[in-house]
Amino acid sequence: MYPELFTLTLPVLGEFTITTFGVMMALAFLCGYLVLRAETARLGAGRDLAADMLMAALIGGIVGAKIYYVLLYWDRTVLDPLGMIFSRSGLVWYGGFIGGFIGVMWVLYRRPVTPGLGVDAIAPALPLAYGIGRIGCFLVGDDYGGPTESWVGIAFPNGLPPTTAGNLRGFGAEVDPAIPDTEVLSVHPTQLYETGLSFIIFFLLWRLRRHPHVQGWLFGLWLAMAGAERFIIEVFRAKDDRFFGGFTLAQVISVLLVAGGIALALRLRRRAAEAAV
């Protein structure tokens, strides 16, 4: 684990730590932007649109992630509202996606570009950026899975928080009662699972982007695959938000994404078929 790379001493801000999570997040946005710029240029929308979409996704994503985080952990937020809002933690993916999507759609509606073209351009960029970002989670020991004795298990003694038996019990994971709370256990590296699955989704969408399809179909396909991927990963995650009969809030949203993505793709294909008659 390499949670911190180095610390800078700045004249006004004082000491500022460069974290691996921050670096991977920056790399994720950069790679996503390069893919998005290439796609907007290929689709005839111009490369300038990509920069506007990136900025809208960045601002909307951070705001959405923080709002989701505050709502999810409202009891803790009440105790330390400013600390929770302005901390480096709390960049929850689904909150960021919702906020970023709203920001991107706002940009698209203000430009002479059809929304379907815009979301299709961003579809391949999303899984690539997401997969890279999850490497950052792995490097700081965050968002890991439940305990496992299989060969894939990895222990995070300095994780956020460490993978001790006590912390895993706090997440609702099943841990042998005989194991003391202080013992560090190996867990599923779900961050790497997501990275691998996200890269597979990226390569599939990258291959399909030139396939003849109605605008918006590729984005609907991404929605369905991303929702299915996250639903599966949540089975292995160590989570304390299983409020829905053992299912997490993320799984509920995942089901909605899968249903919405399939419905969108089918509706667009049906509309294209009707228009061709």
PDB file of C-alpha atoms in Angstrom:
ATOM      1  CA  MET A   1       0.000   0.000   0.000  1.00  0.00           C
ATOM      2  CA  TYR A   2       1.144   3.497  -0.874  1.00  0.00           C
ATOM      3  CA  PRO A   3      -1.528   5.853   0.466  1.00  0.00           C
ATOM      4  CA  GLU A   4       0.774   8.894   0.376  1.00  0.00           C
ATOM      5  CA  LEU A   5       3.431   9.752  -2.202  1.00  0.00           C
ATOM      6  CA  PHE A   6       4.997  12.894  -0.784  1.00  0.00           C
ATOM      7  CA  THR A   7       4.221  16.108   1.088  1.00  0.00           C
ATOM      8  CA  LEU A   8       4.662  19.630  -0.235  1.00  0.00           C
ATOM      9  CA  THR A   9       5.120  22.729   1.894  1.00  0.00           C
ATOM     10  CA  LEU A  10       3.248  25.605   0.268  1.00  0.00           C
ATOM     11  CA  PRO A  11       3.634  29.295   1.291  1.00  0.00           C
ATOM     12  CA  VAL A  12      -0.018  29.928   2.189  1.00  0.00           C
ATOM     13  CA  LEU A  13      -1.584  26.479   2.538  1.00  0.00           C
ATOM     14  CA  GLY A  14       1.206  24.925   4.570  1.00  0.00           C
ATOM     15  CA  GLU A  15       1.819  21.200   4.215  1.00  0.00           C
ATOM     16  CA  PHE A  16      -0.142  19.478   1.470  1.00  0.00           C
ATOM     17  CA  THR A  17       0.022  15.711   1.005  1.00  0.00           C
ATOM     18  CA  ILE A  18      -0.134  14.165  -2.448  1.00  0.00           C
ATOM     19  CA  THR A  19      -2.006  10.870  -2.140  1.00  0.00           C
ATOM     20  CA  THR A  20      -2.067   7.956  -4.529  1.00  0.00           C
ATOM     21  CA  PHE A  21      -5.846   8.176  -4.591  1.00  0.00           C
ATOM     22  CA  GLY A  22      -5.645  11.789  -5.751  1.00  0.00           C
ATOM     23  CA  VAL A  23      -3.082  10.934  -8.414  1.00  0.00           C
ATOM     24  CA  MET A  24      -5.166   8.030  -9.729  1.00  0.00           C
ATOM     25  CA  MET A  25      -8.277  10.187  -9.755  1.00  0.00           C
ATOM     26  CA  ALA A  26      -6.427  12.808 -11.804  1.00  0.00           C
ATOM     27  CA  LEU A  27      -5.166  10.078 -14.151  1.00  0.00           C
ATOM     28  CA  ALA A  28      -8.708   8.689 -14.434  1.00  0.00           C
ATOM     29  CA  PHE A  29     -10.110  12.070 -15.484  1.00  0.00           C
ATOM     30  CA  LEU A  30      -7.217  12.582 -17.916  1.00  0.00           C
ATOM     31  CA  CYS A  31      -7.658   9.204 -19.622  1.00  0.00           C
ATOM     32  CA  GLY A  32     -11.430   9.635 -19.700  1.00  0.00           C
ATOM     33  CA  TYR A  33     -10.999  13.074 -21.245  1.00  0.00           C
ATOM     34  CA  LEU A  34      -8.664  11.784 -23.972  1.00  0.00           C
ATOM     35  CA  VAL A  35     -11.155   9.077 -24.928  1.00  0.00           C
ATOM     36  CA  LEU A  36     -14.052  11.550 -24.816  1.00  0.00           C
ATOM     37  CA  ARG A  37     -12.175  14.093 -26.940  1.00  0.00           C
ATOM     38  CA  ALA A  38     -11.364  11.466 -29.547  1.00  0.00           C
ATOM     39  CA  GLU A  39     -15.000  10.391 -29.686  1.00  0.00           C
ATOM     40  CA  THR A  40     -16.501  13.875 -29.904  1.00  0.00           C
ATOM     41  CA  ALA A  41     -14.092  14.621 -32.761  1.00  0.00           C
ATOM     42  CA  ARG A  42     -14.943  11.346 -34.536  1.00  0.00           C
ATOM     43  CA  LEU A  43     -18.679  11.995 -34.195  1.00  0.00           C
ATOM     44  CA  GLY A  44     -18.327  15.506 -35.602  1.00  0.00           C
ATOM     45  CA  ALA A  45     -19.112  17.394 -32.400  1.00  0.00           C
ATOM     46  CA  GLY A  46     -15.657  18.968 -32.055  1.00  0.00           C
ATOM     47  CA  ARG A  47     -13.022  18.505 -29.377  1.00  0.00           C
ATOM     48  CA  ASP A  48     -14.054  21.661 -27.475  1.00  0.00           C
ATOM     49  CA  LEU A  49     -17.222  19.907 -26.338  1.00  0.00           C
ATOM     50  CA  ALA A  50     -15.136  17.324 -24.491  1.00  0.00           C
ATOM     51  CA  ALA A  51     -13.518  19.976 -22.278  1.00  0.00           C
ATOM     52  CA  ASP A  52     -16.902  21.448 -21.341  1.00  0.00           C
ATOM     53  CA  MET A  53     -18.311  17.997 -20.575  1.00  0.00           C
ATOM     54  CA  LEU A  54     -15.255  17.130 -18.467  1.00  0.00           C
ATOM     55  CA  MET A  55     -15.543  20.286 -16.376  1.00  0.00           C
ATOM     56  CA  ALA A  56     -19.284  19.756 -15.870  1.00  0.00           C
ATOM     57  CA  ALA A  57     -18.701  16.121 -14.896  1.00  0.00           C
ATOM     58  CA  LEU A  58     -15.921  17.116 -12.487  1.00  0.00           C
ATOM     59  CA  ILE A  59     -17.900  19.806 -10.678  1.00  0.00           C
ATOM     60  CA  GLY A  60     -21.215  17.962 -10.746  1.00  0.00           C
ATOM     61  CA  GLY A  61     -19.521  14.704  -9.761  1.00  0.00           C
ATOM     62  CA  ILE A  62     -17.846  16.136  -6.662  1.00  0.00           C
ATOM     63  CA  VAL A  63     -21.024  17.917  -5.542  1.00  0.00           C
ATOM     64  CA  GLY A  64     -23.171  14.844  -6.186  1.00  0.00           C
ATOM     65  CA  ALA A  65     -20.734  12.525  -4.418  1.00  0.00           C
ATOM     66  CA  LYS A  66     -20.659  14.725  -1.332  1.00  0.00           C
ATOM     67  CA  ILE A  67     -24.452  15.047  -1.203  1.00  0.00           C
ATOM     68  CA  TYR A  68     -24.816  11.258  -1.483  1.00  0.00           C
ATOM     69  CA  TYR A  69     -22.180  10.809   1.243  1.00  0.00           C
ATOM     70  CA  VAL A  70     -23.900  13.243   3.604  1.00  0.00           C
ATOM     71  CA  LEU A  71     -27.299  11.600   3.102  1.00  0.00           C
ATOM     72  CA  LEU A  72     -25.860   8.107   3.570  1.00  0.00           C
ATOM     73  CA  TYR A  73     -24.020   8.994   6.782  1.00  0.00           C
ATOM     74  CA  TRP A  74     -26.326  11.696   8.077  1.00  0.00           C
ATOM     75  CA  ASP A  75     -25.868  10.676  11.724  1.00  0.00           C
ATOM     76  CA  ARG A  76     -22.113  11.262  11.499  1.00  0.00           C
ATOM     77  CA  THR A  77     -22.523  14.454   9.480  1.00  0.00           C
ATOM     78  CA  VAL A  78     -24.611  16.066  12.210  1.00  0.00           C
ATOM     79  CA  LEU A  79     -21.706  15.612  14.636  1.00  0.00           C
ATOM     80  CA  ASP A  80     -19.125  17.163  12.304  1.00  0.00           C
ATOM     81  CA  PRO A  81     -20.836  18.761   9.289  1.00  0.00           C
ATOM     82  CA  LEU A  82     -17.881  20.760   7.941  1.00  0.00           C
ATOM     83  CA  GLY A  83     -15.437  17.930   8.549  1.00  0.00           C
ATOM     84  CA  MET A  84     -17.599  15.454   6.640  1.00  0.00           C
ATOM     85  CA  ILE A  85     -18.298  17.805   3.732  1.00  0.00           C
ATOM     86  CA  PHE A  86     -14.774  19.144   3.210  1.00  0.00           C
ATOM     87  CA  SER A  87     -12.845  15.976   4.002  1.00  0.00           C
ATOM     88  CA  ARG A  88     -10.988  14.119   1.262  1.00  0.00           C
ATOM     89  CA  SER A  89     -13.215  11.118   1.820  1.00  0.00           C
ATOM     90  CA  GLY A  90     -16.793  10.773   0.699  1.00  0.00           C
ATOM     91  CA  LEU A  91     -16.309  10.597  -3.073  1.00  0.00           C
ATOM     92  CA  VAL A  92     -19.056   8.008  -3.475  1.00  0.00           C
ATOM     93  CA  TRP A  93     -19.328   6.721  -7.053  1.00  0.00           C
ATOM     94  CA  TYR A  94     -23.100   6.676  -7.532  1.00  0.00           C
ATOM     95  CA  GLY A  95     -23.480  10.140  -6.055  1.00  0.00           C
ATOM     96  CA  GLY A  96     -20.715  11.358  -8.323  1.00  0.00           C
ATOM     97  CA  PHE A  97     -22.285   9.699 -11.343  1.00  0.00           C
ATOM     98  CA  ILE A  98     -25.694  11.275 -10.714  1.00  0.00           C
ATOM     99  CA  GLY A  99     -24.201  14.733 -10.156  1.00  0.00           C
ATOM    100  CA  GLY A 100     -21.840  14.407 -13.099  1.00  0.00           C
ATOM    101  CA  PHE A 101     -24.636  13.198 -15.382  1.00  0.00           C
ATOM    102  CA  ILE A 102     -26.749  16.221 -14.499  1.00  0.00           C
ATOM    103  CA  GLY A 103     -23.794  18.505 -15.222  1.00  0.00           C
ATOM    104  CA  VAL A 104     -23.057  16.863 -18.581  1.00  0.00           C
ATOM    105  CA  MET A 105     -26.701  16.983 -19.679  1.00  0.00           C
ATOM    106  CA  TRP A 106     -26.813  20.680 -18.782  1.00  0.00           C
ATOM    107  CA  VAL A 107     -23.841  21.268 -21.090  1.00  0.00           C
ATOM    108  CA  LEU A 108     -25.338  19.195 -23.921  1.00  0.00           C
ATOM    109  CA  TYR A 109     -28.671  21.020 -23.816  1.00  0.00           C
ATOM    110  CA  ARG A 110     -26.827  24.332 -24.113  1.00  0.00           C
ATOM    111  CA  ARG A 111     -24.864  23.192 -27.167  1.00  0.00           C
ATOM    112  CA  PRO A 112     -26.081  22.412 -30.707  1.00  0.00           C
ATOM    113  CA  VAL A 113     -25.462  18.706 -30.097  1.00  0.00           C
ATOM    114  CA  THR A 114     -28.046  15.992 -29.642  1.00  0.00           C
ATOM    115  CA  PRO A 115     -27.897  14.496 -26.126  1.00  0.00           C
ATOM    116  CA  GLY A 116     -27.750  10.992 -27.608  1.00  0.00           C
ATOM    117  CA  LEU A 117     -24.535  11.788 -29.460  1.00  0.00           C
ATOM    118  CA  GLY A 118     -22.988  13.324 -26.362  1.00  0.00           C
ATOM    119  CA  VAL A 119     -23.748  10.434 -24.024  1.00  0.00           C
ATOM    120  CA  ASP A 120     -22.571   7.913 -26.622  1.00  0.00           C
ATOM    121  CA  ALA A 121     -19.263   9.773 -26.816  1.00  0.00           C
ATOM    122  CA  ILE A 122     -18.790   9.593 -23.070  1.00  0.00           C
ATOM    123  CA  ALA A 123     -19.879   5.945 -22.716  1.00  0.00           C
ATOM    124  CA  PRO A 124     -16.454   4.341 -23.415  1.00  0.00           C
ATOM    125  CA  ALA A 125     -14.682   6.932 -21.263  1.00  0.00           C
ATOM    126  CA  LEU A 126     -16.687   6.131 -18.146  1.00  0.00           C
ATOM    127  CA  PRO A 127     -15.579   2.513 -17.518  1.00  0.00           C
ATOM    128  CA  LEU A 128     -11.957   3.358 -18.329  1.00  0.00           C
ATOM    129  CA  ALA A 129     -11.893   6.247 -15.851  1.00  0.00           C
ATOM    130  CA  TYR A 130     -13.780   4.234 -13.246  1.00  0.00           C
ATOM    131  CA  GLY A 131     -11.373   1.307 -13.486  1.00  0.00           C
ATOM    132  CA  ILE A 132      -8.342   3.558 -13.070  1.00  0.00           C
ATOM    133  CA  GLY A 133      -9.953   5.312 -10.114  1.00  0.00           C
ATOM    134  CA  ARG A 134     -10.495   1.987  -8.353  1.00  0.00           C
ATOM    135  CA  ILE A 135      -6.742   1.367  -8.483  1.00  0.00           C
ATOM    136  CA  GLY A 136      -6.455   4.454  -6.275  1.00  0.00           C
ATOM    137  CA  CYS A 137      -8.909   2.897  -3.826  1.00  0.00           C
ATOM    138  CA  PHE A 138      -6.739  -0.229  -3.729  1.00  0.00           C
ATOM    139  CA  LEU A 139      -3.554   1.739  -3.080  1.00  0.00           C
ATOM    140  CA  VAL A 140      -5.054   3.466  -0.030  1.00  0.00           C
ATOM    141  CA  GLY A 141      -6.868   0.362   1.252  1.00  0.00           C
ATOM    142  CA  ASP A 142     -10.430   1.582   0.855  1.00  0.00           C
ATOM    143  CA  ASP A 143     -13.633  -0.018  -0.479  1.00  0.00           C
ATOM    144  CA  TYR A 144     -12.417  -3.567   0.037  1.00  0.00           C
ATOM    145  CA  GLY A 145     -14.483  -6.731   0.348  1.00  0.00           C
ATOM    146  CA  GLY A 146     -15.380  -9.176   3.082  1.00  0.00           C
ATOM    147  CA  PRO A 147     -12.971 -11.677   4.650  1.00  0.00           C
ATOM    148  CA  THR A 148     -11.724 -14.596   2.589  1.00  0.00           C
ATOM    149  CA  GLU A 149      -9.216 -17.420   3.008  1.00  0.00           C
ATOM    150  CA  SER A 150      -8.789 -17.923  -0.737  1.00  0.00           C
ATOM    151  CA  TRP A 151      -5.581 -17.174  -2.631  1.00  0.00           C
ATOM    152  CA  VAL A 152      -6.972 -13.856  -3.877  1.00  0.00           C
ATOM    153  CA  GLY A 153      -7.238 -12.449  -0.349  1.00  0.00           C
ATOM    154  CA  ILE A 154      -5.233  -9.351   0.557  1.00  0.00           C
ATOM    155  CA  ALA A 155      -4.809  -7.835   4.015  1.00  0.00           C
ATOM    156  CA  PHE A 156      -4.877  -4.068   4.519  1.00  0.00           C
ATOM    157  CA  PRO A 157      -3.261  -3.467   7.937  1.00  0.00           C
ATOM    158  CA  ASN A 158      -3.102   0.279   7.205  1.00  0.00           C
ATOM    159  CA  GLY A 159      -6.332   0.489   5.254  1.00  0.00           C
ATOM    160  CA  LEU A 160      -9.106   3.048   5.596  1.00  0.00           C
ATOM    161  CA  PRO A 161      -9.984   1.477   7.960  1.00  0.00           C
ATOM    162  CA  PRO A 162      -7.629  -1.498   8.511  1.00  0.00           C
ATOM    163  CA  THR A 163      -9.091  -4.927   7.755  1.00  0.00           C
ATOM    164  CA  THR A 164      -9.197  -6.024  11.374  1.00  0.00           C
ATOM    165  CA  ALA A 165     -11.771  -8.520  12.570  1.00  0.00           C
ATOM    166  CA  GLY A 166     -13.408  -5.775  14.624  1.00  0.00           C
ATOM    167  CA  ASN A 167     -13.776  -3.388  11.699  1.00  0.00           C
ATOM    168  CA  LEU A 168     -15.117  -6.122   9.456  1.00  0.00           C
ATOM    169  CA  ARG A 169     -17.675  -7.054  12.096  1.00  0.00           C
ATOM    170  CA  GLY A 170     -18.669  -3.401  12.156  1.00  0.00           C
ATOM    171  CA  PHE A 171     -19.389  -3.667   8.437  1.00  0.00           C
ATOM    172  CA  GLY A 172     -21.646  -6.637   9.113  1.00  0.00           C
ATOM    173  CA  ALA A 173     -19.238  -9.240   7.714  1.00  0.00           C
ATOM    174  CA  GLU A 174     -19.324 -12.769   9.081  1.00  0.00           C
ATOM    175  CA  VAL A 175     -16.170 -13.333  11.139  1.00  0.00           C
ATOM    176  CA  ASP A 176     -15.338 -16.295  13.371  1.00  0.00           C
ATOM    177  CA  PRO A 177     -16.230 -15.217  16.946  1.00  0.00           C
ATOM    178  CA  ALA A 178     -12.984 -16.781  18.162  1.00  0.00           C
ATOM    179  CA  ILE A 179     -10.893 -14.266  16.193  1.00  0.00           C
ATOM    180  CA  PRO A 180      -9.954 -11.215  18.295  1.00  0.00           C
ATOM    181  CA  ASP A 181     -11.013  -7.772  17.082  1.00  0.00           C
ATOM    182  CA  THR A 182      -7.400  -6.649  16.617  1.00  0.00           C
ATOM    183  CA  GLU A 183      -6.380  -9.432  14.203  1.00  0.00           C
ATOM    184  CA  VAL A 184      -5.856  -8.299  10.618  1.00  0.00           C
ATOM    185  CA  LEU A 185      -7.657 -10.495   8.082  1.00  0.00           C
ATOM    186  CA  SER A 186      -7.350 -11.006   4.348  1.00  0.00           C
ATOM    187  CA  VAL A 187     -10.281  -9.706   2.326  1.00  0.00           C
ATOM    188  CA  HIS A 188     -11.542  -9.751  -1.239  1.00  0.00           C
ATOM    189  CA  PRO A 189      -9.692  -7.016  -3.204  1.00  0.00           C
ATOM    190  CA  THR A 190     -12.931  -5.812  -4.736  1.00  0.00           C
ATOM    191  CA  GLN A 191     -11.174  -2.682  -5.979  1.00  0.00           C
ATOM    192  CA  LEU A 192      -9.151  -4.850  -8.384  1.00  0.00           C
ATOM    193  CA  TYR A 193     -12.229  -6.891  -9.297  1.00  0.00           C
ATOM    194  CA  GLU A 194     -13.906  -3.674 -10.387  1.00  0.00           C
ATOM    195  CA  THR A 195     -10.842  -2.495 -12.269  1.00  0.00           C
ATOM    196  CA  GLY A 196     -10.724  -5.728 -14.272  1.00  0.00           C
ATOM    197  CA  LEU A 197     -14.453  -5.762 -15.038  1.00  0.00           C
ATOM    198  CA  SER A 198     -14.462  -2.068 -15.929  1.00  0.00           C
ATOM    199  CA  PHE A 199     -11.614  -2.518 -18.387  1.00  0.00           C
ATOM    200  CA  ILE A 200     -13.527  -5.384 -20.013  1.00  0.00           C
ATOM    201  CA  ILE A 201     -16.578  -3.121 -20.361  1.00  0.00           C
ATOM    202  CA  PHE A 202     -14.370  -0.401 -21.829  1.00  0.00           C
ATOM    203  CA  PHE A 203     -12.926  -2.701 -24.486  1.00  0.00           C
ATOM    204  CA  LEU A 204     -16.404  -3.977 -25.399  1.00  0.00           C
ATOM    205  CA  LEU A 205     -17.769  -0.465 -25.810  1.00  0.00           C
ATOM    206  CA  TRP A 206     -14.658   0.614 -27.694  1.00  0.00           C
ATOM    207  CA  ARG A 207     -15.230  -2.191 -30.197  1.00  0.00           C
ATOM    208  CA  LEU A 208     -18.958  -1.479 -30.486  1.00  0.00           C
ATOM    209  CA  ARG A 209     -18.712   2.293 -30.832  1.00  0.00           C
ATOM    210  CA  ARG A 210     -18.345   2.045 -34.633  1.00  0.00           C
ATOM    211  CA  HIS A 211     -21.182  -0.473 -34.877  1.00  0.00           C
ATOM    212  CA  PRO A 212     -24.192   1.114 -36.625  1.00  0.00           C
ATOM    213  CA  HIS A 213     -26.640   2.156 -33.918  1.00  0.00           C
ATOM    214  CA  VAL A 214     -29.072   4.881 -33.027  1.00  0.00           C
ATOM    215  CA  GLN A 215     -27.709   7.702 -30.870  1.00  0.00           C
ATOM    216  CA  GLY A 216     -27.919   6.889 -27.157  1.00  0.00           C
ATOM    217  CA  TRP A 217     -27.846   3.100 -27.621  1.00  0.00           C
ATOM    218  CA  LEU A 218     -24.197   2.769 -26.587  1.00  0.00           C
ATOM    219  CA  PHE A 219     -24.845   4.733 -23.397  1.00  0.00           C
ATOM    220  CA  GLY A 220     -27.813   2.518 -22.569  1.00  0.00           C
ATOM    221  CA  LEU A 221     -25.580  -0.515 -23.018  1.00  0.00           C
ATOM    222  CA  TRP A 222     -23.021   0.988 -20.635  1.00  0.00           C
ATOM    223  CA  LEU A 223     -25.720   1.670 -18.048  1.00  0.00           C
ATOM    224  CA  ALA A 224     -26.815  -1.963 -18.096  1.00  0.00           C
ATOM    225  CA  MET A 225     -23.291  -3.385 -17.920  1.00  0.00           C
ATOM    226  CA  ALA A 226     -22.110  -0.941 -15.254  1.00  0.00           C
ATOM    227  CA  GLY A 227     -25.152  -1.657 -13.100  1.00  0.00           C
ATOM    228  CA  ALA A 228     -24.659  -5.421 -13.422  1.00  0.00           C
ATOM    229  CA  GLU A 229     -20.958  -5.107 -12.598  1.00  0.00           C
ATOM    230  CA  ARG A 230     -21.586  -3.075  -9.456  1.00  0.00           C
ATOM    231  CA  PHE A 231     -24.409  -5.341  -8.287  1.00  0.00           C
ATOM    232  CA  ILE A 232     -22.083  -8.353  -8.447  1.00  0.00           C
ATOM    233  CA  ILE A 233     -19.223  -6.546  -6.705  1.00  0.00           C
ATOM    234  CA  GLU A 234     -21.493  -5.473  -3.847  1.00  0.00           C
ATOM    235  CA  VAL A 235     -21.992  -9.159  -2.998  1.00  0.00           C
ATOM    236  CA  PHE A 236     -18.319  -9.297  -1.993  1.00  0.00           C
ATOM    237  CA  ARG A 237     -18.011  -5.807  -0.498  1.00  0.00           C
ATOM    238  CA  ALA A 238     -17.740  -5.136   3.226  1.00  0.00           C
ATOM    239  CA  LYS A 239     -20.631  -2.686   3.602  1.00  0.00           C
ATOM    240  CA  ASP A 240     -22.733  -1.363   6.457  1.00  0.00           C
ATOM    241  CA  ASP A 241     -25.619  -0.025   4.338  1.00  0.00           C
ATOM    242  CA  ARG A 242     -27.523  -3.254   3.656  1.00  0.00           C
ATOM    243  CA  PHE A 243     -30.849  -1.627   4.410  1.00  0.00           C
ATOM    244  CA  PHE A 244     -32.944  -3.549   1.878  1.00  0.00           C
ATOM    245  CA  GLY A 245     -33.223  -7.130   3.059  1.00  0.00           C
ATOM    246  CA  GLY A 246     -29.497  -7.756   2.832  1.00  0.00           C
ATOM    247  CA  PHE A 247     -29.044  -5.671  -0.307  1.00  0.00           C
ATOM    248  CA  THR A 248     -27.026  -2.467  -0.253  1.00  0.00           C
ATOM    249  CA  LEU A 249     -28.231   0.916  -1.464  1.00  0.00           C
ATOM    250  CA  ALA A 250     -25.738   0.621  -4.325  1.00  0.00           C
ATOM    251  CA  GLN A 251     -27.344  -2.663  -5.397  1.00  0.00           C
ATOM    252  CA  VAL A 252     -30.780  -1.062  -5.480  1.00  0.00           C
ATOM    253  CA  ILE A 253     -29.423   1.726  -7.680  1.00  0.00           C
ATOM    254  CA  SER A 254     -27.632  -0.900  -9.796  1.00  0.00           C
ATOM    255  CA  VAL A 255     -30.906  -2.682 -10.506  1.00  0.00           C
ATOM    256  CA  LEU A 256     -32.430   0.622 -11.598  1.00  0.00           C
ATOM    257  CA  LEU A 257     -29.451   1.279 -13.884  1.00  0.00           C
ATOM    258  CA  VAL A 258     -29.693  -2.164 -15.482  1.00  0.00           C
ATOM    259  CA  ALA A 259     -33.431  -1.791 -16.036  1.00  0.00           C
ATOM    260  CA  GLY A 260     -33.059   1.768 -17.309  1.00  0.00           C
ATOM    261  CA  GLY A 261     -30.159   0.872 -19.610  1.00  0.00           C
ATOM    262  CA  ILE A 262     -31.978  -2.086 -21.162  1.00  0.00           C
ATOM    263  CA  ALA A 263     -35.190  -0.090 -21.540  1.00  0.00           C
ATOM    264  CA  LEU A 264     -33.316   2.796 -23.172  1.00  0.00           C
ATOM    265  CA  ALA A 265     -31.435   0.549 -25.607  1.00  0.00           C
ATOM    266  CA  LEU A 266     -34.577  -1.357 -26.604  1.00  0.00           C
ATOM    267  CA  ARG A 267     -36.648   1.788 -26.982  1.00  0.00           C
ATOM    268  CA  LEU A 268     -34.041   3.438 -29.203  1.00  0.00           C
ATOM    269  CA  ARG A 269     -33.701   0.340 -31.386  1.00  0.00           C
ATOM    270  CA  ARG A 270     -37.492   0.102 -31.712  1.00  0.00           C
ATOM    271  CA  ARG A 271     -37.718   3.780 -32.616  1.00  0.00           C
ATOM    272  CA  ALA A 272     -35.002   3.362 -35.251  1.00  0.00           C
ATOM    273  CA  ALA A 273     -36.784   0.324 -36.713  1.00  0.00           C
ATOM    274  CA  GLU A 274     -40.084   2.217 -36.908  1.00  0.00           C
ATOM    275  CA  ALA A 275     -38.385   5.166 -38.582  1.00  0.00           C
ATOM    276  CA  ALA A 276     -36.824   2.874 -41.185  1.00  0.00           C
ATOM    277  CA  VAL A 277     -40.212   1.431 -42.219  1.00  0.00           C
TER     278      VAL A 277
END
